[in-house]
Amino acid sequence: MKTAAIIVAAGSGIRAGGSVPKQFAPLAGKPMLAHSYAALTSHPAVDAVLVVIGAGQEDALRSALGDIDFVVGGASRRESVANGLAALGDADRVLIHDAARPFLPHAVIDRLLAALEAHAGAIPGLPVADTLVSATGESVPRDGLTRVQTPQAFRANAIRQAHAEWPADREATDDAQMLRALGHEVAVVEGSAMLEKITHPADFAAAEARFAPQMRVRTATGYDVHRFAEREELWLGGVLVPHSKGLSGHSDADVALHAITDALLGTIGAGDIGMHFPPSDPRWRGQRSARFLEHAASLVAAEGGMIDFIDLTIICEAPKIGPHREAIRASIAAILGLKLSDVSVKATTTERLGFTGRGEGMAAQAIATVRVPAA
Ligand code: MG
C-alpha cells in the first residue's frame, strides 16, 4: 500500500514585515513549510511527499527545503491540488495538507490512515467551543459542528475521480466536499490544537507559543585535539589563520569545527565524528571540516531539531585568537545558518602547562544547545 502526501504551499500572501510568501517565512526556527514537510516525510507510513508551489516560487522553495519534489499549482486551491494529484504518480492513499498548518502530529496521520480502512475519505476535526453568531446577530447552534482541519486523507482513486468530475466553474470548500459529491461518506477523526491554521500575521506568534512546549532542550559537549606540524595550514572555525605552523590530521584538522560537530552529534545521540567520517576512509583526506559540521547540522534538522546556541573555547598558547575571533564566529554562524548572536567564540591559554602550553598542539571544546521535538 503506497501512501503519498501533497502539501499545498502555493499562496502568495506575505507575512507582515516579510518579503517572501508566508509559507516560506521563518517560524519556530525554520521556514513554515519545512515543519509539515518534516512531519510527513518522517512518518513511517508516508512514502512520498510532493509540494505544490505558486508560479515563480521555485527559488524560495529551494532555499527553504533544497531540491525536493514539487509541482506548480493553479489559479485556485482546487486546481493546485489537481495539479498535485496529476503529478503524484502511483499511490493507493493520498494525504492533502495545507502548509499554513505547520505543526502536524503523527498521531493525526495515524488516525486518518486508520479511518481509510473503512472510508474513502477521512478528515481531522475539532468541536466548536465558541458561541457562533450569524451576520444578522442570530445565534447558530454549535451542536454537531466541527472545525475542519488538514491533512485530509483519501483513497487515491476516489479523490482523483472526485476532482475529475467536479465542475470547473465552481469552487469547493475542501477536498472532502468534492468526495461527498460522489456519494462517499467522509469520516471525521480527532484533529489537534497544534494544527491551527496560520492566516494572519499575529498567528505566527501564537503558533510559536503553541510549538514551544513540544520541544525539549538538549545540550551536549564536544572536545578535540590536533597536533601542530610544520608546512600545514591552520584552519580554525572554517577560517584560514596565518601562523608559523598548522594542525595536522586526516582532514583539514580544524579542531574548532570538529569539537562543534561532536557537540551537535551529541545532542541527538548520533555518536561522534569518527563514526560518521572515519579517518580510514580516503574520501575525507584533506576534506574541509565545514562539510562535517554541515552534515551534523543536517542530522539535527532531520530529527526536527533546531540549533539554539553554540559556545566554543579554543585552547592554545599561540597564535592569538583575538584578532580572528569575529571572523571565526561569522564563519561558524554561516555554516550553521545561525545569527551571529547565537554563536560564542572564546579562547584561553593553559599558562604554558601541558601539550597546549608547550605549543605541541591545540584543543577545542564546544557546547551545543538545541531543541528537539519531545517524542
Ligand atoms: Mg579532529
mmCIF file of C-alpha atoms and ligand atoms in Angstrom:
data_model
loop_
_atom_site.group_PDB
_atom_site.id
_atom_site.type_symbol
_atom_site.label_atom_id
_atom_site.label_comp_id
_atom_site.label_asym_id
_atom_site.label_seq_id
_atom_site.Cartn_x
_atom_site.Cartn_y
_atom_site.Cartn_z
ATOM 1 C CA MET A 1 0.000 0.000 0.000
ATOM 2 C CA LYS A 2 1.626 3.225 -1.143
ATOM 3 C CA THR A 3 0.796 6.447 0.683
ATOM 4 C CA ALA A 4 1.662 9.820 -0.811
ATOM 5 C CA ALA A 5 1.189 13.317 0.557
ATOM 6 C CA ILE A 6 0.585 16.640 -1.153
ATOM 7 C CA ILE A 7 1.367 19.889 0.659
ATOM 8 C CA VAL A 8 -0.363 22.870 -0.898
ATOM 9 C CA ALA A 9 2.047 25.800 -0.474
ATOM 10 C CA ALA A 10 1.026 27.966 -3.414
ATOM 11 C CA GLY A 11 -0.185 31.052 -1.567
ATOM 12 C CA SER A 12 1.265 34.469 -2.351
ATOM 13 C CA GLY A 13 0.348 36.228 0.917
ATOM 14 C CA ILE A 14 3.309 37.864 2.612
ATOM 15 C CA ARG A 15 3.868 37.831 6.370
ATOM 16 C CA ALA A 16 3.794 41.383 7.768
ATOM 17 C CA GLY A 17 7.339 42.729 7.650
ATOM 18 C CA GLY A 18 8.494 39.883 5.437
ATOM 19 C CA SER A 19 9.365 39.670 1.791
ATOM 20 C CA VAL A 20 8.594 36.023 0.957
ATOM 21 C CA PRO A 21 5.192 34.305 0.912
ATOM 22 C CA LYS A 22 4.307 33.261 4.436
ATOM 23 C CA GLN A 23 4.766 29.513 3.815
ATOM 24 C CA PHE A 24 8.486 30.285 3.366
ATOM 25 C CA ALA A 25 8.688 32.761 6.280
ATOM 26 C CA PRO A 26 10.543 31.625 9.404
ATOM 27 C CA LEU A 27 8.503 30.024 12.152
ATOM 28 C CA ALA A 28 9.994 28.308 15.209
ATOM 29 C CA GLY A 29 13.443 28.223 13.657
ATOM 30 C CA LYS A 30 12.728 27.183 10.087
ATOM 31 C CA PRO A 31 10.535 28.054 7.114
ATOM 32 C CA MET A 32 6.882 27.355 7.919
ATOM 33 C CA LEU A 33 6.584 24.819 5.116
ATOM 34 C CA ALA A 34 9.571 22.849 6.452
ATOM 35 C CA HIS A 35 7.629 21.819 9.577
ATOM 36 C CA SER A 36 4.805 19.930 7.874
ATOM 37 C CA TYR A 37 7.232 18.614 5.233
ATOM 38 C CA ALA A 38 9.373 17.107 8.009
ATOM 39 C CA ALA A 39 6.321 15.704 9.809
ATOM 40 C CA LEU A 40 5.128 13.947 6.653
ATOM 41 C CA THR A 41 8.481 12.668 5.377
ATOM 42 C CA SER A 42 9.340 11.295 8.827
ATOM 43 C CA HIS A 43 6.045 9.387 9.205
ATOM 44 C CA PRO A 44 6.770 5.685 8.629
ATOM 45 C CA ALA A 45 3.622 5.129 6.539
ATOM 46 C CA VAL A 46 4.220 8.049 4.144
ATOM 47 C CA ASP A 47 6.230 7.018 1.081
ATOM 48 C CA ALA A 48 6.368 10.256 -0.931
ATOM 49 C CA VAL A 49 5.731 13.952 -0.345
ATOM 50 C CA LEU A 50 5.025 16.414 -3.152
ATOM 51 C CA VAL A 51 4.879 20.165 -2.580
ATOM 52 C CA VAL A 52 2.632 22.383 -4.713
ATOM 53 C CA ILE A 53 4.044 25.915 -5.013
ATOM 54 C CA GLY A 54 2.931 29.061 -6.775
ATOM 55 C CA ALA A 55 4.402 30.126 -10.103
ATOM 56 C CA GLY A 56 7.788 31.776 -9.580
ATOM 57 C CA GLN A 57 8.312 30.317 -6.093
ATOM 58 C CA GLU A 58 10.941 27.767 -7.186
ATOM 59 C CA ASP A 59 13.849 29.692 -5.646
ATOM 60 C CA ALA A 60 12.007 30.254 -2.368
ATOM 61 C CA LEU A 61 11.262 26.528 -2.179
ATOM 62 C CA ARG A 62 14.851 25.590 -2.945
ATOM 63 C CA SER A 63 16.243 27.828 -0.239
ATOM 64 C CA ALA A 64 13.651 26.514 2.238
ATOM 65 C CA LEU A 65 13.943 22.781 1.575
ATOM 66 C CA GLY A 66 16.614 22.166 -1.050
ATOM 67 C CA ASP A 67 15.926 20.021 -4.095
ATOM 68 C CA ILE A 68 12.648 18.265 -3.359
ATOM 69 C CA ASP A 69 9.733 17.081 -5.481
ATOM 70 C CA PHE A 70 7.376 19.902 -6.389
ATOM 71 C CA VAL A 71 4.807 20.927 -8.959
ATOM 72 C CA VAL A 72 3.468 24.398 -9.777
ATOM 73 C CA GLY A 73 -0.137 24.976 -8.741
ATOM 74 C CA GLY A 74 -3.061 26.630 -10.460
ATOM 75 C CA ALA A 75 -5.254 29.692 -10.014
ATOM 76 C CA SER A 76 -7.246 28.182 -7.141
ATOM 77 C CA ARG A 77 -6.539 25.762 -4.331
ATOM 78 C CA ARG A 78 -8.660 23.164 -6.133
ATOM 79 C CA GLU A 79 -6.549 23.482 -9.276
ATOM 80 C CA SER A 80 -3.363 23.307 -7.206
ATOM 81 C CA VAL A 81 -4.495 20.047 -5.596
ATOM 82 C CA ALA A 82 -5.497 18.699 -9.025
ATOM 83 C CA ASN A 83 -2.005 19.503 -10.349
ATOM 84 C CA GLY A 84 -0.559 17.690 -7.357
ATOM 85 C CA LEU A 85 -2.769 14.632 -7.888
ATOM 86 C CA ALA A 86 -1.784 14.548 -11.566
ATOM 87 C CA ALA A 87 1.939 14.724 -10.771
ATOM 88 C CA LEU A 88 1.824 12.242 -7.904
ATOM 89 C CA GLY A 89 2.208 9.008 -9.818
ATOM 90 C CA ASP A 90 1.184 5.703 -8.312
ATOM 91 C CA ALA A 91 -0.441 5.896 -4.890
ATOM 92 C CA ASP A 92 -3.155 3.989 -3.038
ATOM 93 C CA ARG A 93 -3.745 6.629 -0.393
ATOM 94 C CA VAL A 94 -3.259 10.404 -0.542
ATOM 95 C CA LEU A 95 -2.938 12.929 2.261
ATOM 96 C CA ILE A 96 -3.719 16.506 1.190
ATOM 97 C CA HIS A 97 -2.322 19.108 3.548
ATOM 98 C CA ASP A 98 -2.021 22.910 3.753
ATOM 99 C CA ALA A 99 1.363 24.488 4.509
ATOM 100 C CA ALA A 100 -0.486 27.048 6.644
ATOM 101 C CA ARG A 101 -0.933 24.300 9.275
ATOM 102 C CA PRO A 102 2.740 23.705 10.062
ATOM 103 C CA PHE A 103 2.611 21.565 13.196
ATOM 104 C CA LEU A 104 1.297 18.159 12.211
ATOM 105 C CA PRO A 105 1.301 15.480 14.924
ATOM 106 C CA HIS A 106 1.969 11.941 13.710
ATOM 107 C CA ALA A 107 -0.998 10.771 15.805
ATOM 108 C CA VAL A 108 -3.375 12.667 13.496
ATOM 109 C CA ILE A 109 -1.883 10.937 10.443
ATOM 110 C CA ASP A 110 -2.280 7.580 12.240
ATOM 111 C CA ARG A 111 -5.966 8.270 12.929
ATOM 112 C CA LEU A 112 -6.640 9.364 9.341
ATOM 113 C CA LEU A 113 -4.977 6.330 7.767
ATOM 114 C CA ALA A 114 -6.814 4.004 10.164
ATOM 115 C CA ALA A 115 -10.132 5.591 9.142
ATOM 116 C CA LEU A 116 -9.355 4.948 5.455
ATOM 117 C CA GLU A 117 -9.721 1.217 6.163
ATOM 118 C CA ALA A 118 -13.489 1.713 6.215
ATOM 119 C CA HIS A 119 -13.982 5.017 4.367
ATOM 120 C CA ALA A 120 -12.907 6.550 1.063
ATOM 121 C CA GLY A 121 -12.063 9.775 2.864
ATOM 122 C CA ALA A 122 -11.196 10.974 6.367
ATOM 123 C CA ILE A 123 -10.653 14.456 7.797
ATOM 124 C CA PRO A 124 -9.429 15.756 11.164
ATOM 125 C CA GLY A 125 -11.815 17.976 13.077
ATOM 126 C CA LEU A 126 -12.253 19.662 16.419
ATOM 127 C CA PRO A 127 -15.556 20.527 18.115
ATOM 128 C CA VAL A 128 -16.578 24.180 18.027
ATOM 129 C CA ALA A 129 -16.180 25.683 21.516
ATOM 130 C CA ASP A 130 -17.006 29.325 20.766
ATOM 131 C CA THR A 131 -20.503 30.742 20.554
ATOM 132 C CA LEU A 132 -21.426 31.294 16.918
ATOM 133 C CA VAL A 133 -23.499 34.213 15.711
ATOM 134 C CA SER A 134 -24.677 34.866 12.160
ATOM 135 C CA ALA A 135 -24.179 38.173 10.338
ATOM 136 C CA THR A 136 -27.715 39.172 11.329
ATOM 137 C CA GLY A 137 -26.989 38.566 15.017
ATOM 138 C CA GLU A 138 -28.831 35.288 15.439
ATOM 139 C CA SER A 139 -27.018 32.635 17.408
ATOM 140 C CA VAL A 140 -26.167 29.489 15.493
ATOM 141 C CA PRO A 141 -26.417 26.178 17.350
ATOM 142 C CA ARG A 142 -22.923 24.697 17.507
ATOM 143 C CA ASP A 143 -24.005 21.135 18.337
ATOM 144 C CA GLY A 144 -22.701 18.805 15.717
ATOM 145 C CA LEU A 145 -20.460 21.465 14.186
ATOM 146 C CA THR A 146 -16.827 20.600 13.535
ATOM 147 C CA ARG A 147 -13.855 22.811 12.730
ATOM 148 C CA VAL A 148 -12.282 21.007 9.803
ATOM 149 C CA GLN A 149 -8.500 20.798 9.543
ATOM 150 C CA THR A 150 -5.979 19.226 7.216
ATOM 151 C CA PRO A 151 -4.417 16.883 6.224
ATOM 152 C CA GLN A 152 -7.404 15.260 4.620
ATOM 153 C CA ALA A 153 -6.879 11.623 3.692
ATOM 154 C CA PHE A 154 -8.369 9.807 0.737
ATOM 155 C CA ARG A 155 -8.228 6.634 -1.234
ATOM 156 C CA ALA A 156 -6.330 7.878 -4.262
ATOM 157 C CA ASN A 157 -8.684 6.615 -6.966
ATOM 158 C CA ALA A 158 -11.707 8.158 -5.204
ATOM 159 C CA ILE A 159 -10.227 11.643 -4.785
ATOM 160 C CA ARG A 160 -8.889 11.588 -8.351
ATOM 161 C CA GLN A 161 -12.370 10.783 -9.624
ATOM 162 C CA ALA A 162 -13.867 13.496 -7.391
ATOM 163 C CA HIS A 163 -11.524 16.102 -8.880
ATOM 164 C CA ALA A 164 -12.165 14.865 -12.429
ATOM 165 C CA GLU A 165 -15.945 15.134 -12.056
ATOM 166 C CA TRP A 166 -16.097 18.430 -10.146
ATOM 167 C CA PRO A 167 -17.490 21.290 -12.291
ATOM 168 C CA ALA A 168 -14.656 23.551 -13.454
ATOM 169 C CA ASP A 169 -16.649 26.745 -12.818
ATOM 170 C CA ARG A 170 -17.342 26.030 -9.150
ATOM 171 C CA GLU A 171 -15.013 26.248 -6.156
ATOM 172 C CA ALA A 172 -15.079 23.657 -3.399
ATOM 173 C CA THR A 173 -14.799 24.283 0.341
ATOM 174 C CA ASP A 174 -12.279 21.485 0.602
ATOM 175 C CA ASP A 175 -11.409 18.130 -0.956
ATOM 176 C CA ALA A 176 -13.771 16.296 1.385
ATOM 177 C CA GLN A 177 -16.719 18.205 -0.084
ATOM 178 C CA MET A 178 -15.723 17.024 -3.553
ATOM 179 C CA LEU A 179 -15.588 13.420 -2.371
ATOM 180 C CA ARG A 180 -19.023 13.708 -0.733
ATOM 181 C CA ALA A 181 -20.380 14.969 -4.067
ATOM 182 C CA LEU A 182 -19.638 11.490 -5.426
ATOM 183 C CA GLY A 183 -21.804 9.996 -2.685
ATOM 184 C CA HIS A 184 -18.945 8.876 -0.451
ATOM 185 C CA GLU A 185 -19.098 9.225 3.299
ATOM 186 C CA VAL A 186 -16.155 11.078 4.866
ATOM 187 C CA ALA A 187 -15.057 10.021 8.347
ATOM 188 C CA VAL A 188 -14.158 12.692 10.912
ATOM 189 C CA VAL A 189 -11.302 11.797 13.245
ATOM 190 C CA GLU A 190 -9.975 13.790 16.186
ATOM 191 C CA GLY A 191 -7.833 16.711 14.990
ATOM 192 C CA SER A 192 -5.299 18.639 17.041
ATOM 193 C CA ALA A 193 -4.976 22.107 18.535
ATOM 194 C CA MET A 194 -1.438 22.011 17.066
ATOM 195 C CA LEU A 195 -2.995 22.117 13.597
ATOM 196 C CA GLU A 196 -4.465 25.605 13.922
ATOM 197 C CA LYS A 197 -4.206 27.475 10.647
ATOM 198 C CA ILE A 198 -1.865 30.424 10.308
ATOM 199 C CA THR A 199 -3.835 33.091 8.476
ATOM 200 C CA HIS A 200 -2.949 36.453 9.990
ATOM 201 C CA PRO A 201 0.476 37.896 10.894
ATOM 202 C CA ALA A 202 -0.421 37.672 14.598
ATOM 203 C CA ASP A 203 -0.961 33.911 14.199
ATOM 204 C CA PHE A 204 2.806 33.475 13.859
ATOM 205 C CA ALA A 205 3.441 34.482 17.476
ATOM 206 C CA ALA A 206 0.596 32.270 18.720
ATOM 207 C CA ALA A 207 1.947 29.354 16.693
ATOM 208 C CA GLU A 208 5.447 29.812 18.135
ATOM 209 C CA ALA A 209 3.980 29.754 21.633
ATOM 210 C CA ARG A 210 1.928 26.646 20.850
ATOM 211 C CA PHE A 211 5.009 24.941 19.482
ATOM 212 C CA ALA A 212 7.360 25.739 22.381
ATOM 213 C CA PRO A 213 6.138 23.067 24.854
ATOM 214 C CA GLN A 214 6.546 20.422 22.127
ATOM 215 C CA MET A 215 10.288 20.950 22.133
ATOM 216 C CA ARG A 216 12.840 19.650 24.615
ATOM 217 C CA VAL A 217 16.174 21.357 25.210
ATOM 218 C CA ARG A 218 19.284 19.213 24.808
ATOM 219 C CA THR A 219 22.884 20.231 25.447
ATOM 220 C CA ALA A 220 25.974 18.244 24.576
ATOM 221 C CA THR A 221 29.716 18.797 24.575
ATOM 222 C CA GLY A 222 32.438 18.147 22.042
ATOM 223 C CA TYR A 223 36.192 18.067 22.529
ATOM 224 C CA ASP A 224 39.021 17.717 20.056
ATOM 225 C CA VAL A 225 42.818 17.914 19.889
ATOM 226 C CA HIS A 226 45.191 18.160 16.948
ATOM 227 C CA ARG A 227 48.980 18.231 16.804
ATOM 228 C CA PHE A 228 50.931 21.159 15.368
ATOM 229 C CA ALA A 229 53.103 20.384 12.355
ATOM 230 C CA GLU A 230 55.331 22.357 10.010
ATOM 231 C CA ARG A 231 54.118 23.066 6.495
ATOM 232 C CA GLU A 232 50.435 22.743 7.437
ATOM 233 C CA GLU A 233 47.689 25.346 7.129
ATOM 234 C CA LEU A 234 45.954 26.404 10.327
ATOM 235 C CA TRP A 235 42.182 26.204 9.895
ATOM 236 C CA LEU A 236 40.103 27.341 12.852
ATOM 237 C CA GLY A 237 36.328 27.504 12.687
ATOM 238 C CA GLY A 238 36.483 27.407 8.896
ATOM 239 C CA VAL A 239 38.909 30.362 8.785
ATOM 240 C CA LEU A 240 42.492 30.124 7.490
ATOM 241 C CA VAL A 241 44.540 31.717 10.297
ATOM 242 C CA PRO A 242 48.069 32.866 9.427
ATOM 243 C CA HIS A 243 50.614 31.130 11.695
ATOM 244 C CA SER A 244 54.110 29.641 11.525
ATOM 245 C CA LYS A 245 52.641 26.115 11.676
ATOM 246 C CA GLY A 246 49.331 24.400 11.236
ATOM 247 C CA LEU A 247 47.438 21.460 12.641
ATOM 248 C CA SER A 248 47.919 18.022 11.204
ATOM 249 C CA GLY A 249 45.210 15.471 10.805
ATOM 250 C CA HIS A 250 43.386 13.430 8.250
ATOM 251 C CA SER A 251 41.026 16.221 7.176
ATOM 252 C CA ASP A 252 41.952 19.920 7.380
ATOM 253 C CA ALA A 253 42.321 19.284 11.153
ATOM 254 C CA ASP A 254 40.007 22.159 12.088
ATOM 255 C CA VAL A 255 39.955 21.438 15.794
ATOM 256 C CA ALA A 256 37.220 24.022 16.443
ATOM 257 C CA LEU A 257 34.760 22.688 13.851
ATOM 258 C CA HIS A 258 35.461 19.115 14.985
ATOM 259 C CA ALA A 259 34.547 19.998 18.583
ATOM 260 C CA ILE A 260 31.313 21.677 17.446
ATOM 261 C CA THR A 261 30.476 18.760 15.151
ATOM 262 C CA ASP A 262 30.822 16.325 18.050
ATOM 263 C CA ALA A 263 28.709 18.559 20.298
ATOM 264 C CA LEU A 264 25.893 18.647 17.714
ATOM 265 C CA LEU A 265 26.065 14.883 17.162
ATOM 266 C CA GLY A 266 25.851 14.524 20.941
ATOM 267 C CA THR A 267 22.556 16.411 21.139
ATOM 268 C CA ILE A 268 20.841 13.715 19.091
ATOM 269 C CA GLY A 269 22.863 10.777 20.412
ATOM 270 C CA ALA A 270 24.300 10.182 16.940
ATOM 271 C CA GLY A 271 27.756 9.020 18.009
ATOM 272 C CA ASP A 272 30.882 11.001 17.175
ATOM 273 C CA ILE A 273 32.681 12.473 14.192
ATOM 274 C CA GLY A 274 34.944 9.413 13.865
ATOM 275 C CA MET A 275 31.892 7.194 13.267
ATOM 276 C CA HIS A 276 30.482 9.424 10.543
ATOM 277 C CA PHE A 277 33.794 10.329 8.883
ATOM 278 C CA PRO A 278 36.271 7.528 9.726
ATOM 279 C CA PRO A 279 39.937 8.629 9.271
ATOM 280 C CA SER A 280 40.464 5.286 7.479
ATOM 281 C CA ASP A 281 38.184 6.451 4.644
ATOM 282 C CA PRO A 282 40.224 8.168 1.882
ATOM 283 C CA ARG A 283 37.178 10.275 0.935
ATOM 284 C CA TRP A 284 37.788 12.508 3.974
ATOM 285 C CA ARG A 285 41.518 13.117 3.321
ATOM 286 C CA GLY A 286 42.147 16.857 3.235
ATOM 287 C CA GLN A 287 38.392 17.459 3.411
ATOM 288 C CA ARG A 288 37.083 20.820 4.594
ATOM 289 C CA SER A 289 35.649 20.319 8.055
ATOM 290 C CA ALA A 290 32.746 22.638 7.242
ATOM 291 C CA ARG A 291 31.331 19.631 5.419
ATOM 292 C CA PHE A 292 31.408 17.534 8.632
ATOM 293 C CA LEU A 293 29.647 20.290 10.544
ATOM 294 C CA GLU A 294 27.005 20.735 7.829
ATOM 295 C CA HIS A 295 26.361 17.007 7.963
ATOM 296 C CA ALA A 296 25.902 17.053 11.749
ATOM 297 C CA ALA A 297 23.531 20.027 11.415
ATOM 298 C CA SER A 298 21.523 18.199 8.748
ATOM 299 C CA LEU A 299 21.167 15.192 11.080
ATOM 300 C CA VAL A 300 19.839 17.502 13.806
ATOM 301 C CA ALA A 301 17.405 19.040 11.305
ATOM 302 C CA ALA A 302 16.282 15.580 10.176
ATOM 303 C CA GLU A 303 15.230 14.896 13.786
ATOM 304 C CA GLY A 304 13.145 18.077 13.659
ATOM 305 C CA GLY A 305 15.723 19.786 15.871
ATOM 306 C CA MET A 306 16.738 23.436 15.946
ATOM 307 C CA ILE A 307 20.146 24.732 16.972
ATOM 308 C CA ASP A 308 19.758 27.451 19.590
ATOM 309 C CA PHE A 309 23.327 28.237 20.590
ATOM 310 C CA ILE A 310 26.952 27.215 20.090
ATOM 311 C CA ASP A 311 29.674 28.049 22.608
ATOM 312 C CA LEU A 312 33.270 27.319 21.602
ATOM 313 C CA THR A 313 36.515 27.580 23.552
ATOM 314 C CA ILE A 314 39.814 27.360 21.676
ATOM 315 C CA ILE A 315 42.767 26.341 23.848
ATOM 316 C CA CYS A 316 46.296 27.265 22.731
ATOM 317 C CA GLU A 317 49.346 29.354 23.592
ATOM 318 C CA ALA A 318 49.678 30.738 20.038
ATOM 319 C CA PRO A 319 48.517 32.147 17.732
ATOM 320 C CA LYS A 320 46.480 34.858 19.421
ATOM 321 C CA ILE A 321 42.808 34.141 18.686
ATOM 322 C CA GLY A 322 41.509 37.635 19.498
ATOM 323 C CA PRO A 323 42.204 39.183 16.063
ATOM 324 C CA HIS A 324 40.382 36.261 14.355
ATOM 325 C CA ARG A 325 37.577 35.773 16.836
ATOM 326 C CA GLU A 326 34.869 37.638 14.903
ATOM 327 C CA ALA A 327 35.805 36.025 11.586
ATOM 328 C CA ILE A 328 35.631 32.577 13.205
ATOM 329 C CA ARG A 329 32.309 33.442 14.807
ATOM 330 C CA ALA A 330 30.866 34.641 11.497
ATOM 331 C CA SER A 331 32.157 31.545 9.713
ATOM 332 C CA ILE A 332 30.523 29.148 12.195
ATOM 333 C CA ALA A 333 27.263 31.126 12.075
ATOM 334 C CA ALA A 334 27.295 30.981 8.260
ATOM 335 C CA ILE A 335 27.950 27.227 8.129
ATOM 336 C CA LEU A 336 25.098 26.541 10.566
ATOM 337 C CA GLY A 337 22.711 29.217 9.288
ATOM 338 C CA LEU A 338 22.630 30.872 12.714
ATOM 339 C CA LYS A 339 22.586 34.505 13.745
ATOM 340 C CA LEU A 340 25.932 35.878 14.905
ATOM 341 C CA SER A 341 24.421 36.326 18.375
ATOM 342 C CA ASP A 342 23.779 32.564 18.564
ATOM 343 C CA VAL A 343 27.489 31.749 18.339
ATOM 344 C CA SER A 344 30.079 32.431 21.037
ATOM 345 C CA VAL A 345 33.830 32.065 20.479
ATOM 346 C CA LYS A 346 36.266 32.206 23.383
ATOM 347 C CA ALA A 347 39.951 31.403 23.749
ATOM 348 C CA THR A 348 42.285 30.590 26.585
ATOM 349 C CA THR A 349 45.862 29.539 27.175
ATOM 350 C CA THR A 350 46.871 26.882 29.674
ATOM 351 C CA GLU A 351 49.566 29.033 31.330
ATOM 352 C CA ARG A 352 52.307 27.194 29.403
ATOM 353 C CA LEU A 353 51.256 23.934 31.058
ATOM 354 C CA GLY A 354 50.652 20.682 29.241
ATOM 355 C CA PHE A 355 50.763 19.975 25.499
ATOM 356 C CA THR A 356 48.926 23.160 24.593
ATOM 357 C CA GLY A 357 51.193 25.179 26.875
ATOM 358 C CA ARG A 358 54.283 23.693 25.213
ATOM 359 C CA GLY A 359 52.829 24.557 21.805
ATOM 360 C CA GLU A 360 52.668 20.922 20.695
ATOM 361 C CA GLY A 361 49.051 21.138 19.697
ATOM 362 C CA MET A 362 45.690 22.821 20.100
ATOM 363 C CA ALA A 363 42.480 21.770 21.769
ATOM 364 C CA ALA A 364 38.925 22.993 21.445
ATOM 365 C CA GLN A 365 35.779 22.334 23.360
ATOM 366 C CA ALA A 366 32.230 23.198 22.412
ATOM 367 C CA ILE A 367 28.782 23.074 23.893
ATOM 368 C CA ALA A 368 25.765 22.918 21.628
ATOM 369 C CA THR A 369 22.253 23.741 22.794
ATOM 370 C CA VAL A 370 19.443 22.508 20.566
ATOM 371 C CA ARG A 371 15.713 21.914 20.821
ATOM 372 C CA VAL A 372 14.302 18.654 19.539
ATOM 373 C CA PRO A 373 10.672 17.559 19.375
ATOM 374 C CA ALA A 374 9.508 15.775 22.510
ATOM 375 C CA ALA A 375 8.902 12.202 21.350
HETATM 376 MG MG MG B 1 39.667 16.167 14.986
#
